[in-house]
Tab-separated table of C-alpha atoms and ligand atoms in Angstrom:
chain	number	residue	atom	x	y	z
F	23	MET	CA	100.767	59.604	-6.399
F	24	PHE	CA	98.509	63.056	-6.916
F	25	HIS	CA	99.589	66.643	-7.193
F	26	GLY	CA	98.465	70.096	-6.415
F	27	MET	CA	94.987	71.657	-7.121
F	28	GLY	CA	92.035	72.213	-9.963
F	29	GLY	CA	93.724	70.532	-13.325
F	30	ASN	CA	96.938	69.106	-10.895
F	31	PHE	CA	94.058	66.926	-10.029
F	32	PRO	CA	92.356	63.889	-11.604
F	33	SER	CA	89.092	64.320	-11.998
F	34	PHE	CA	86.782	62.932	-9.473
F	35	THR	CA	85.231	59.932	-12.097
F	36	SER	CA	88.664	59.445	-13.436
F	37	THR	CA	89.799	58.455	-9.667
F	38	MET	CA	86.522	56.251	-9.259
F	39	PHE	CA	86.914	54.413	-12.110
F	40	GLN	CA	90.085	52.976	-11.157
F	41	HIS	CA	88.970	51.517	-8.084
F	42	SER	CA	85.609	49.653	-8.900
F	43	ALA	CA	84.095	49.397	-12.999
F	44	SER	CA	81.009	49.473	-11.565
F	45	ILE	CA	80.193	53.041	-11.189
F	46	SER	CA	76.473	54.357	-12.317
F	47	GLY	CA	74.692	56.706	-13.847
F	48	SER	CA	74.284	58.851	-9.631
F	49	VAL	CA	78.245	58.950	-9.462
F	50	MET	CA	78.639	60.856	-13.666
F	51	MET	CA	76.332	63.604	-12.106
F	52	LEU	CA	77.901	63.631	-8.966
F	53	SER	CA	81.455	64.248	-10.745
F	54	THR	CA	79.885	66.970	-12.415
F	55	ALA	CA	78.611	69.027	-9.308
F	56	TYR	CA	82.611	68.080	-8.174
F	57	ASN	CA	83.187	70.680	-10.945
F	58	TYR	CA	81.835	73.398	-9.175
F	59	VAL	CA	83.454	72.749	-6.120
F	60	PRO	CA	85.629	75.515	-4.768
F	61	HIS	CA	89.118	73.766	-5.118
F	62	PRO	CA	89.917	74.056	-1.649
F	63	VAL	CA	87.120	72.147	-0.345
F	64	ARG	CA	87.592	69.972	-3.314
F	65	ALA	CA	91.400	68.852	-1.988
F	66	HIS	CA	89.460	68.344	1.332
F	67	ILE	CA	86.818	66.308	-0.724
F	68	TYR	CA	90.030	64.454	-2.596
F	69	SER	CA	91.769	63.558	0.999
F	70	LEU	CA	89.164	62.053	2.595
F	71	TYR	CA	87.873	60.034	-0.255
F	72	GLN	CA	91.950	58.895	-1.009
F	73	HIS	CA	91.617	57.749	2.778
F	74	THR	CA	88.634	55.877	2.821
F	75	VAL	CA	89.708	53.867	-0.946
F	76	ASP	CA	93.148	53.304	1.956
F	77	LEU	CA	91.805	51.813	4.179
F	78	PHE	CA	89.035	49.576	2.073
F	79	VAL	CA	92.102	48.668	0.347
F	80	LYS	CA	94.092	47.576	3.812
F	81	TRP	CA	90.932	46.006	4.560
F	82	LEU	CA	90.586	43.812	1.827
F	83	LEU	CA	94.021	43.043	2.230
F	84	SER	CA	94.207	42.106	5.891
F	85	LEU	CA	91.391	39.667	4.618
F	86	TRP	CA	92.955	38.717	2.064
F	87	PHE	CA	96.378	38.223	4.353
F	88	VAL	CA	93.836	36.819	7.311
F	89	ASP	CA	92.376	33.800	4.914
F	90	TRP	CA	96.577	33.092	3.273
F	91	PHE	CA	97.388	32.791	6.751
F	92	VAL	CA	95.653	30.355	7.905
F	93	SER	CA	94.892	28.419	4.822
F	94	ARG	CA	99.071	29.078	5.376
F	95	PHE	CA	98.505	27.636	8.765
F	96	ARG	CA	95.996	24.362	8.186
F	97	THR	CA	98.554	23.203	6.088
F	98	VAL	CA	101.383	23.158	8.363
F	99	ALA	CA	99.225	22.877	11.527
F	100	PRO	CA	96.346	20.702	9.826
F	101	ASP	CA	94.549	20.075	13.393
F	102	ILE	CA	93.352	23.649	13.911
F	103	PRO	CA	89.709	22.924	15.478
F	104	LYS	CA	87.391	23.677	13.714
F	105	ILE	CA	84.644	25.136	15.754
F	106	MET	CA	80.688	24.131	15.522
F	107	LYS	CA	77.737	26.233	17.441
F	108	VAL	CA	74.404	25.200	18.089
F	109	ALA	CA	70.699	26.344	19.485
F	110	ILE	CA	68.972	25.049	22.353
F	111	ASN	CA	66.115	27.096	22.129
F	112	GLU	CA	63.713	27.576	25.354
F	113	TYR	CA	60.528	27.516	22.903
F	114	GLN	CA	60.754	25.727	19.306
F	115	ARG	CA	57.968	27.398	16.869
F	116	VAL	CA	58.148	25.011	14.885
F	117	GLY	CA	55.886	22.582	16.506
F	118	LYS	CA	55.048	24.820	19.463
F	119	PHE	CA	56.566	22.787	22.799
F	120	HIS	CA	58.300	23.453	25.631
F	121	ASN	CA	62.286	22.333	24.641
F	122	GLN	CA	62.805	19.583	26.826
F	123	ILE	CA	66.960	19.498	26.300
F	124	PHE	CA	67.206	23.387	27.273
F	125	GLU	CA	64.985	23.035	30.011
F	126	ALA	CA	67.188	20.048	31.881
F	127	ALA	CA	71.048	22.385	30.452
F	128	ASP	CA	69.357	25.219	32.579
F	129	THR	CA	69.071	22.323	35.319
F	130	TYR	CA	72.443	20.719	34.726
F	131	LEU	CA	74.597	23.471	34.223
F	132	ASN	CA	73.870	24.929	37.474
F	133	THR	CA	76.254	20.999	38.975
F	134	LYS	CA	78.785	23.346	37.042
F	135	ILE	CA	79.215	26.113	38.683
F	136	SER	CA	82.118	27.528	40.542
F	137	PRO	CA	80.425	30.005	43.335
F	138	THR	CA	84.103	31.692	44.274
F	139	THR	CA	84.331	32.523	40.378
F	140	MET	CA	81.322	33.826	38.576
F	141	LYS	CA	79.063	36.421	39.021
F	142	GLY	CA	74.774	36.421	39.401
F	143	LEU	CA	74.735	33.096	41.851
F	144	GLU	CA	71.011	32.421	42.969
F	145	PHE	CA	70.299	31.257	46.163
F	146	SER	CA	66.809	30.049	46.745
F	147	LYS	CA	64.660	27.059	47.876
F	148	SER	CA	60.999	25.952	47.117
F	149	GLU	CA	58.783	24.550	49.841
F	150	LYS	CA	59.053	20.807	48.309
F	151	ASP	CA	63.169	20.990	48.158
F	152	LYS	CA	64.933	19.671	50.627
F	153	GLY	CA	67.767	21.647	50.484
F	154	VAL	CA	69.025	25.090	49.087
F	155	THR	CA	69.592	25.237	45.190
F	156	VAL	CA	72.267	27.331	44.289
F	157	SER	CA	71.381	28.243	40.176
F	158	VAL	CA	73.590	31.032	38.174
F	159	ASN	CA	71.915	33.742	36.063
F	160	LYS	CA	73.694	32.166	33.375
F	161	ARG	CA	73.257	35.236	30.800
F	162	TYR	CA	76.249	37.560	32.545
F	163	GLN	CA	78.474	34.403	31.074
F	164	THR	CA	79.848	30.985	29.558
F	165	ILE	CA	79.947	28.214	31.205
F	166	GLU	CA	83.087	25.711	30.411
F	167	ASP	CA	81.782	21.553	31.126
F	168	ASP	CA	84.180	19.099	29.899
F	169	PHE	CA	82.972	15.633	28.671
F	170	GLU	CA	84.597	12.127	28.670
F	171	GLY	CA	87.306	14.994	27.262
F	172	ILE	CA	85.204	16.821	24.829
F	173	GLN	CA	85.077	20.973	25.847
F	174	ILE	CA	81.960	22.747	25.703
F	175	LYS	CA	81.128	25.913	26.488
F	176	TRP	CA	77.603	26.861	27.229
F	177	SER	CA	75.765	30.703	27.133
F	178	LEU	CA	72.705	31.653	27.894
F	179	VAL	CA	71.256	33.814	24.582
F	180	ALA	CA	68.224	36.017	25.724
F	181	GLU	CA	66.953	38.376	22.956
F	182	SER	CA	63.459	39.977	22.379
F	183	THR	CA	61.756	42.122	19.691
F	184	ASP	CA	58.207	44.249	19.847
F	185	ASP	CA	56.347	40.993	19.195
F	186	GLU	CA	58.441	38.407	20.810
F	187	SER	CA	61.246	37.498	22.872
F	188	SER	CA	63.350	33.950	22.711
F	189	THR	CA	65.653	32.780	24.916
F	190	ARG	CA	68.764	29.724	23.810
F	191	PHE	CA	71.825	28.523	24.985
F	192	GLU	CA	74.046	28.203	22.313
F	193	VAL	CA	76.846	25.009	22.581
F	194	SER	CA	79.897	25.377	21.179
F	195	PHE	CA	82.422	22.528	20.429
F	196	GLU	CA	84.710	20.835	18.424
F	197	GLU	CA	82.879	19.883	15.100
F	198	LYS	CA	84.255	16.165	15.163
F	199	HIS	CA	82.650	15.117	18.343
F	200	TYR	CA	79.500	16.110	16.498
F	201	GLY	CA	77.978	13.064	16.825
F	202	LYS	CA	79.071	11.852	20.537
F	203	VAL	CA	77.718	15.268	21.789
F	204	VAL	CA	74.859	14.241	19.852
F	205	GLU	CA	74.936	10.867	21.406
F	206	SER	CA	76.001	10.775	24.350
F	207	TYR	CA	77.062	14.247	26.268
F	208	ILE	CA	72.824	15.403	25.158
F	209	PRO	CA	71.116	12.030	26.645
F	210	HIS	CA	74.061	12.516	29.216
F	211	ILE	CA	72.266	15.796	30.678
F	212	LEU	CA	69.110	14.461	30.328
F	213	LYS	CA	69.706	12.083	33.158
F	214	ILE	CA	71.695	14.146	35.045
F	215	ALA	CA	68.848	16.612	35.573
F	216	LYS	CA	66.459	13.859	35.924
F	217	GLU	CA	68.334	12.953	38.663
F	218	LEU	CA	68.419	15.452	40.250
F	219	LYS	CA	65.225	16.577	39.390
F	220	ASP	CA	64.569	13.231	41.801
F	221	GLY	CA	66.638	14.370	44.212
F	222	LYS	CA	64.278	16.731	45.183
F	223	LYS	CA	61.281	15.355	44.968
F	224	THR	CA	59.449	14.309	48.203
F	225	LEU	CA	58.842	10.650	48.509
F	226	LYS	CA	54.652	9.389	48.566
F	227	LEU	CA	52.989	7.464	49.924
F	228	TYR	CA	49.522	5.926	47.943
F	229	ARG	CA	47.546	3.570	49.616
F	230	GLY	CA	44.057	1.923	48.143
F	231	SER	CA	43.313	4.405	46.123
F	232	GLY	CA	43.308	7.702	47.786
F	233	GLY	CA	45.774	10.435	46.703
F	234	GLY	CA	49.502	10.170	48.109
F	235	VAL	CA	51.266	11.466	51.917
F	236	SER	CA	54.755	11.854	51.852
F	237	LEU	CA	56.772	9.711	52.990
F	238	GLN	CA	59.062	9.808	55.678
F	239	HIS	CA	60.426	6.633	56.571
F	240	PRO	CA	63.097	7.315	58.058
F	241	SER	CA	64.977	3.590	57.151
F	242	THR	CA	68.440	3.475	54.704
F	243	PHE	CA	70.297	0.890	54.169
F	244	GLN	CA	72.518	2.461	57.010
F	245	THR	CA	70.671	2.248	59.793
F	246	LEU	CA	69.053	-1.294	58.607
F	247	ALA	CA	70.360	-4.541	61.180
F	248	MET	CA	70.839	-6.776	59.291
F	249	ASP	CA	74.208	-8.610	57.416
F	250	HIS	CA	76.100	-7.050	55.786
F	251	ASP	CA	76.646	-9.070	52.742
F	252	LEU	CA	73.278	-8.887	52.365
F	253	LYS	CA	72.548	-5.478	52.022
F	254	LYS	CA	74.974	-4.952	49.553
F	255	ASP	CA	73.977	-7.998	48.087
F	256	ILE	CA	70.309	-6.266	47.977
F	257	ILE	CA	71.618	-2.815	46.911
F	258	ASP	CA	74.059	-4.501	43.980
F	259	ASP	CA	70.907	-6.012	42.506
F	260	LEU	CA	68.698	-2.502	43.018
F	261	ASP	CA	71.863	-0.242	41.153
F	262	ARG	CA	72.046	-3.135	37.942
F	263	PHE	CA	67.981	-2.863	38.036
F	264	VAL	CA	67.746	1.287	37.347
F	265	SER	CA	70.780	1.024	35.249
F	266	ARG	CA	69.270	-1.385	32.570
F	267	ARG	CA	66.577	0.432	31.542
F	268	ASP	CA	68.617	-0.056	27.364
F	269	TYR	CA	68.765	-4.083	28.252
F	270	TYR	CA	65.839	-4.607	29.346
F	271	LYS	CA	64.418	-2.839	26.468
F	272	ARG	CA	66.818	-4.834	23.384
F	273	VAL	CA	65.609	-8.068	25.662
F	274	GLY	CA	62.583	-7.132	25.026
F	275	LYS	CA	61.309	-7.492	28.214
F	276	ALA	CA	59.046	-5.403	31.229
F	277	TRP	CA	61.379	-2.732	32.603
F	278	LYS	CA	60.471	-4.179	35.851
F	279	ARG	CA	61.760	-6.046	39.413
F	280	GLY	CA	59.491	-8.201	42.093
F	281	TYR	CA	61.123	-9.320	45.341
F	282	LEU	CA	59.721	-11.072	48.281
F	283	LEU	CA	60.581	-10.205	51.874
F	284	TYR	CA	59.471	-13.390	53.856
F	285	GLY	CA	60.948	-13.710	58.077
F	286	PRO	CA	59.025	-13.388	61.301
F	287	PRO	CA	57.017	-10.008	62.323
F	288	GLY	CA	59.576	-7.688	63.637
F	289	THR	CA	62.394	-8.603	61.971
F	290	GLY	CA	62.789	-5.579	58.888
F	291	LYS	CA	60.315	-6.377	55.730
F	292	SER	CA	58.184	-3.132	56.393
F	293	SER	CA	61.906	-0.958	57.276
F	294	LEU	CA	64.156	-2.201	53.940
F	295	VAL	CA	60.672	-1.762	51.850
F	296	ALA	CA	61.205	1.961	53.088
F	297	ALA	CA	65.520	2.158	52.529
F	298	MET	CA	64.698	0.981	48.888
F	299	ALA	CA	62.384	3.687	48.405
F	300	ASN	CA	64.170	6.123	49.965
F	301	TYR	CA	67.804	4.697	48.598
F	302	LEU	CA	66.053	4.587	44.944
F	303	ASN	CA	64.266	7.410	45.303
F	304	PHE	CA	60.317	5.471	44.566
F	305	ASP	CA	57.313	6.382	45.482
F	306	VAL	CA	55.538	3.488	47.097
F	307	TYR	CA	51.958	2.017	46.968
F	308	ASP	CA	50.883	-0.289	49.757
F	309	LEU	CA	48.432	-2.560	49.448
F	310	GLU	CA	47.200	-4.585	52.271
F	311	LEU	CA	46.076	-8.428	51.051
F	312	THR	CA	44.582	-9.170	54.306
F	313	ASN	CA	41.973	-6.360	53.641
F	314	VAL	CA	41.028	-7.076	49.850
F	315	HIS	CA	38.524	-9.629	49.848
F	316	SER	CA	38.064	-9.613	46.097
F	317	ASN	CA	39.691	-9.444	42.230
F	318	CYS	CA	36.883	-6.456	42.197
F	319	GLN	CA	38.511	-4.562	45.088
F	320	LEU	CA	42.001	-5.704	44.577
F	321	ARG	CA	41.768	-4.398	40.922
F	322	SER	CA	39.640	-0.860	42.550
F	323	ASP	CA	42.758	-0.345	45.472
F	324	ILE	CA	45.449	-0.352	42.518
F	325	ASP	CA	46.327	2.994	41.375
F	326	CYS	CA	47.105	2.719	38.407
F	327	SER	CA	47.084	5.080	35.278
F	328	ALA	CA	45.899	2.160	32.221
F	329	GLU	CA	43.271	-0.294	32.748
F	330	LEU	CA	44.286	-3.110	33.793
F	331	ARG	CA	43.129	-5.980	31.225
F	332	ASP	CA	42.732	-9.848	31.900
F	333	ARG	CA	45.153	-12.020	30.363
F	334	ASN	CA	42.730	-14.609	30.037
F	335	ASP	CA	40.669	-13.019	27.372
F	336	PRO	CA	41.837	-12.296	23.896
F	337	LEU	CA	40.714	-9.496	23.554
F	338	GLY	CA	41.779	-7.599	26.791
F	339	ARG	CA	38.461	-6.467	27.663
F	340	PRO	CA	38.617	-5.735	31.534
F	341	LYS	CA	37.712	-8.636	33.780
F	342	SER	CA	34.182	-8.888	35.350
F	343	ARG	CA	33.027	-8.547	39.362
F	344	SER	CA	34.322	-11.385	41.239
F	345	THR	CA	32.647	-11.869	45.252
F	346	GLU	CA	36.545	-13.287	46.294
F	347	LEU	CA	39.975	-12.456	46.471
F	348	THR	CA	41.570	-16.418	43.905
F	349	LEU	CA	44.911	-16.057	43.215
F	350	SER	CA	44.815	-16.099	39.286
F	351	GLY	CA	42.697	-12.446	40.103
F	352	LEU	CA	46.048	-11.430	42.403
F	353	LEU	CA	48.068	-12.613	39.451
F	354	ASN	CA	46.347	-11.186	36.833
F	355	VAL	CA	46.795	-7.598	38.549
F	356	ILE	CA	50.960	-8.648	38.824
F	357	ASP	CA	50.808	-9.275	35.325
F	358	GLY	CA	48.339	-6.236	34.668
F	359	ILE	CA	50.833	-4.271	37.070
F	360	TRP	CA	53.813	-5.041	34.674
F	361	SER	CA	52.272	-4.462	31.660
F	362	CYS	CA	50.821	-0.968	32.139
F	363	CYS	CA	53.480	0.578	33.430
F	364	GLY	CA	56.534	2.275	30.833
F	365	ASP	CA	58.765	2.780	33.765
F	366	GLU	CA	60.885	0.943	36.155
F	367	ARG	CA	59.008	-0.620	38.591
F	368	ILE	CA	59.520	-2.601	41.193
F	369	ILE	CA	57.149	-5.048	43.177
F	370	ILE	CA	57.336	-6.238	46.948
F	371	PHE	CA	55.809	-8.710	48.372
F	372	THR	CA	56.689	-9.381	52.590
F	373	THR	CA	54.968	-12.060	54.028
F	374	ASN	CA	55.552	-14.061	57.120
F	375	HIS	CA	54.147	-17.266	55.918
F	376	LYS	CA	56.908	-18.154	53.161
F	377	ASP	CA	55.430	-21.624	53.061
F	378	LYS	CA	51.761	-20.831	52.393
F	379	LEU	CA	52.357	-18.759	48.915
F	380	ASP	CA	51.204	-20.805	45.614
F	381	PRO	CA	54.677	-21.509	43.808
F	382	ALA	CA	52.802	-19.347	41.033
F	383	LEU	CA	53.378	-16.397	42.843
F	384	LEU	CA	56.628	-17.149	44.292
F	385	ARG	CA	58.604	-18.165	40.226
F	386	PRO	CA	61.015	-16.106	38.309
F	387	GLY	CA	59.450	-13.242	36.018
F	388	ARG	CA	56.745	-12.043	39.176
F	389	MET	CA	59.119	-12.526	42.042
F	390	ASP	CA	62.597	-12.546	41.117
F	391	LYS	CA	64.024	-12.063	44.155
F	392	HIS	CA	63.626	-13.520	47.173
F	393	ILE	CA	65.306	-12.358	51.009
F	394	HIS	CA	65.051	-13.813	53.903
F	395	MET	CA	64.770	-11.633	56.701
F	396	SER	CA	66.570	-13.571	59.635
F	397	TYR	CA	66.285	-12.666	63.548
F	398	ILE	CA	68.737	-10.384	64.939
F	399	THR	CA	72.810	-11.316	64.481
F	400	PRO	CA	75.447	-10.405	66.036
F	401	GLN	CA	76.408	-7.732	63.164
F	402	GLY	CA	72.755	-6.394	63.080
F	403	PHE	CA	73.147	-5.718	66.879
F	404	ARG	CA	76.277	-4.012	66.077
F	405	ILE	CA	74.656	-1.431	64.095
F	406	LEU	CA	71.170	-0.833	66.374
F	407	ALA	CA	73.934	0.027	68.953
F	408	SER	CA	75.679	2.543	67.060
F	409	ASN	CA	72.333	3.950	65.355
F	410	TYR	CA	70.683	4.226	68.790
F	411	LEU	CA	73.642	5.124	71.242
F	412	SER	CA	76.511	6.038	68.707
F	413	ILE	CA	78.805	3.232	70.658
F	414	ASP	CA	80.976	0.734	68.999
F	415	LYS	CA	81.726	-1.103	72.180
F	416	HIS	CA	80.894	-1.643	74.896
F	417	HIS	CA	81.765	-4.751	77.982
F	418	LEU	CA	78.202	-5.949	77.786
F	419	PHE	CA	78.901	-6.335	73.777
F	420	GLY	CA	80.604	-9.763	74.261
F	421	GLU	CA	77.417	-11.773	76.528
F	422	ILE	CA	74.912	-9.605	74.336
F	423	GLU	CA	76.392	-11.529	71.376
F	424	GLU	CA	76.225	-15.046	72.641
F	425	LEU	CA	72.303	-14.777	73.920
F	426	ILE	CA	71.310	-13.550	70.811
F	427	GLN	CA	73.132	-16.450	68.755
F	428	GLU	CA	70.912	-18.578	71.557
F	429	SER	CA	67.795	-17.026	71.401
F	430	GLN	CA	65.641	-16.089	68.390
F	431	THR	CA	65.458	-12.196	68.953
F	432	THR	CA	63.969	-9.761	66.050
F	433	PRO	CA	66.093	-6.371	65.347
F	434	ALA	CA	62.440	-4.696	66.585
F	435	GLU	CA	62.838	-6.133	70.357
F	436	VAL	CA	65.984	-5.274	70.334
F	437	ALA	CA	65.730	-1.945	69.147
F	438	GLU	CA	62.534	-1.488	71.910
F	439	GLU	CA	65.591	-1.987	74.219
F	440	VAL	CA	67.830	-0.331	73.074
F	441	MET	CA	65.835	2.923	72.853
F	442	VAL	CA	64.663	3.084	76.122
F	443	SER	CA	67.779	5.360	77.747
F	444	ASP	CA	70.174	7.137	76.336
F	445	ASP	CA	72.443	5.953	78.634
F	446	ALA	CA	74.323	2.404	77.023
F	447	ASP	CA	74.468	1.241	80.261
F	448	VAL	CA	70.942	1.180	81.742
F	449	SER	CA	70.360	0.076	78.230
F	450	LEU	CA	72.973	-2.835	77.535
F	451	ASN	CA	71.760	-3.777	80.670
F	452	GLY	CA	67.647	-4.143	79.990
F	453	LEU	CA	68.538	-5.712	77.251
F	454	VAL	CA	70.938	-8.564	78.890
F	455	GLN	CA	67.864	-8.838	81.013
F	456	PHE	CA	65.308	-9.363	78.225
F	457	LEU	CA	67.530	-11.801	76.107
F	458	LYS	CA	67.359	-13.915	79.734
F	459	ARG	CA	64.108	-13.728	80.278
F	460	LYS	CA	63.512	-14.980	76.588
F	461	LEU	CA	66.119	-17.269	76.718
F	462	LEU	CA	64.567	-19.045	79.413
F	463	GLU	CA	60.753	-18.490	78.415
F	464	THR	CA	62.193	-20.488	74.817
F	465	LYS	CA	63.697	-23.424	76.506
F	466	GLN	CA	60.398	-23.161	78.695
F	467	LEU	CA	58.544	-23.376	76.233
F	468	LYS	CA	60.778	-26.009	74.717
F	469	GLU	CA	60.568	-28.459	77.647
F	470	GLN	CA	56.760	-28.171	77.078
F	471	GLU	CA	56.329	-28.891	73.763
F	472	GLU	CA	58.789	-31.127	73.934
F	473	ALA	CA	56.564	-32.627	77.453
F	474	GLN	CA	53.502	-32.761	74.760
F	475	LYS	CA	54.677	-34.369	71.826
F	476	ALA	CA	56.203	-37.328	74.793
F	477	LEU	CA	52.882	-37.703	76.154
F	478	LYS	CA	51.344	-37.488	72.019
F	479	GLU	CA	53.558	-40.121	71.112
F	480	GLU	CA	52.863	-42.572	74.235
F	481	THR	CA	49.154	-41.193	73.232
F	482	ASP	CA	49.079	-42.663	70.033
F	483	HIS	CA	51.495	-45.882	70.683
F	484	VAL	CA	48.446	-46.665	73.453
F	485	THR	CA	45.352	-45.489	70.831
F	486	PRO	CA	45.927	-48.724	67.981
F	487	LYS	CA	46.223	-51.806	71.835
F	488	CYS	CA	42.626	-50.040	72.368
F	489	THR	CA	40.948	-49.440	68.689
F	490	CYS	CA	42.691	-53.930	68.606
F	491	SER	CA	41.097	-54.781	71.289
F	492	LYS	CA	37.657	-53.106	70.262
F	493	ASN	CA	37.608	-54.772	66.777
F	494	GLN	CA	38.498	-58.628	68.525
A	527	LIG	N1	66.667	-4.848	60.299
A	527	LIG	C1	66.009	-4.012	61.029
A	527	LIG	N2	66.950	-3.215	60.891
A	527	LIG	C2	66.533	-1.625	62.060
A	527	LIG	N3	65.948	-1.728	62.784
A	527	LIG	C3	64.559	-2.697	62.364
A	527	LIG	C4	64.968	-4.328	61.520
A	527	LIG	N4	63.697	-4.514	62.065
A	527	LIG	C5	63.195	-4.316	62.417
A	527	LIG	N5	63.315	-3.013	63.884
A	527	LIG	C6	62.656	-2.185	64.500
A	527	LIG	O1	61.404	-2.842	64.797
A	527	LIG	C7	60.250	-2.053	63.881
A	527	LIG	C8	59.353	-2.943	63.464
A	527	LIG	O2	59.791	-3.421	62.038
A	527	LIG	P1	59.739	-3.711	60.228
A	527	LIG	O3	58.276	-3.164	61.010
A	527	LIG	O4	60.334	-3.396	59.499
A	527	LIG	O5	59.048	-5.110	60.958
A	527	LIG	P2	58.165	-6.345	59.788
A	527	LIG	O6	59.125	-7.208	59.175
A	527	LIG	O7	57.976	-5.558	58.848
A	527	LIG	O8	57.209	-6.995	61.138
A	527	LIG	P3	55.758	-6.925	60.522
A	527	LIG	O9	56.093	-8.638	60.366
A	527	LIG	O10	55.119	-7.215	61.192
A	527	LIG	O11	55.374	-6.543	59.230
A	527	LIG	C9	61.225	-0.833	62.848
A	527	LIG	O12	60.110	0.410	63.012
A	527	LIG	C10	62.484	-0.493	63.251
A	527	LIG	O13	61.852	0.405	64.530
């Protein structure tokens, strides 16, 4: 405590020394000047100084106290979380590249917004997008995410100087989850962002070596007239295939799968290909082999970014021009498609005559799964009735199902009949007449075939006799 004025005031310099041992010569000069300052003003300066020192001491004390408190608290409650903050830059200056994690996070976080609680909502739709994109101006807020019990906070920071501007996400989470965030959470974001992007992409259909056109085939697994168990089996197989990237990598196999769809015309082979493409969001490269006349043409028709190599040539040189399409040329190309493309690939062969295919084509590794597309079944008919006529029962269903089981009718034929009218009575009556006619024709055809067979057997039976008599 200090009293009075003038001589009663401790000198400026001596007071300073009480609080700090590191006073420089410049302060000495100040103290000399201070002696010339009138007493009332000195009192004012002194009280100001005293106030500042008090504040400084209190600040130091509070720091010390907080530190002491936190350390005490940690002893009592050692689980107090240590928060870690990581930056994800939009543009990586070192290495000069656009950061894919930033882009993926930007897409991913749009799935975490709550339209009712968040500010800065934005709606957008590009020409290619199928639906409206709802996003949020992330600069305005912190977005919270929960990944397998880990709480993660995201905020977008944008900074700019005269020379440059930079944008980054700051991600905070508990330090102990660092490993999981790097190994699982970030890959999860990349995967979801890719799926979101793919979900919006327009499927392309490529024919020959020309450019792609939009694939607008409406066929889906829901609309396919096919037995439920077979449908489920195919969907499960596709799901298993696309989710096994790491598996294929681990066992050292190319990530590919081959399907063979076989059955009579009009049983839905092309429809199933479209349903698979729509389900997986895969583009379709369509090649009609009956129009391919040489190995060379086959190679040039397959639009693949890498040049296909001859598997028989140890140096992998491109195969010489060939004037005919051969089985080995076809196998070469199939195996080449697998090896030239890194990502997941599915190749689907469709044929009306499986029995005419060479076993080399059918072996697992080329055609892993064979799917028989059969004539329509009662279950398939109900799917078509539901799709085309929006009905799941009708008094003609029983009769139709019996006729279907007796005749060999394709889904394409049934589809043609049920789309004749929107009136279910009209369409289904038409279908009954069609099936009866078909059954009659089939019976007549069968009778004719049997008659021809009998005639042939009779002739065969008679012919040796003649031969014999000739020899004699
Ligand atoms: N299983 C099915 N489910 C639903 N619709 C089908 C089915 N099969 C055929 N259709 C209908 O018949 C039309 C022709 O079928 P699709 O071209 O898929 O048969 P396909 O077996 O590929 O014939 P092809 O062997 O002649 O190429 C389709 O556009 C669709 O309307």
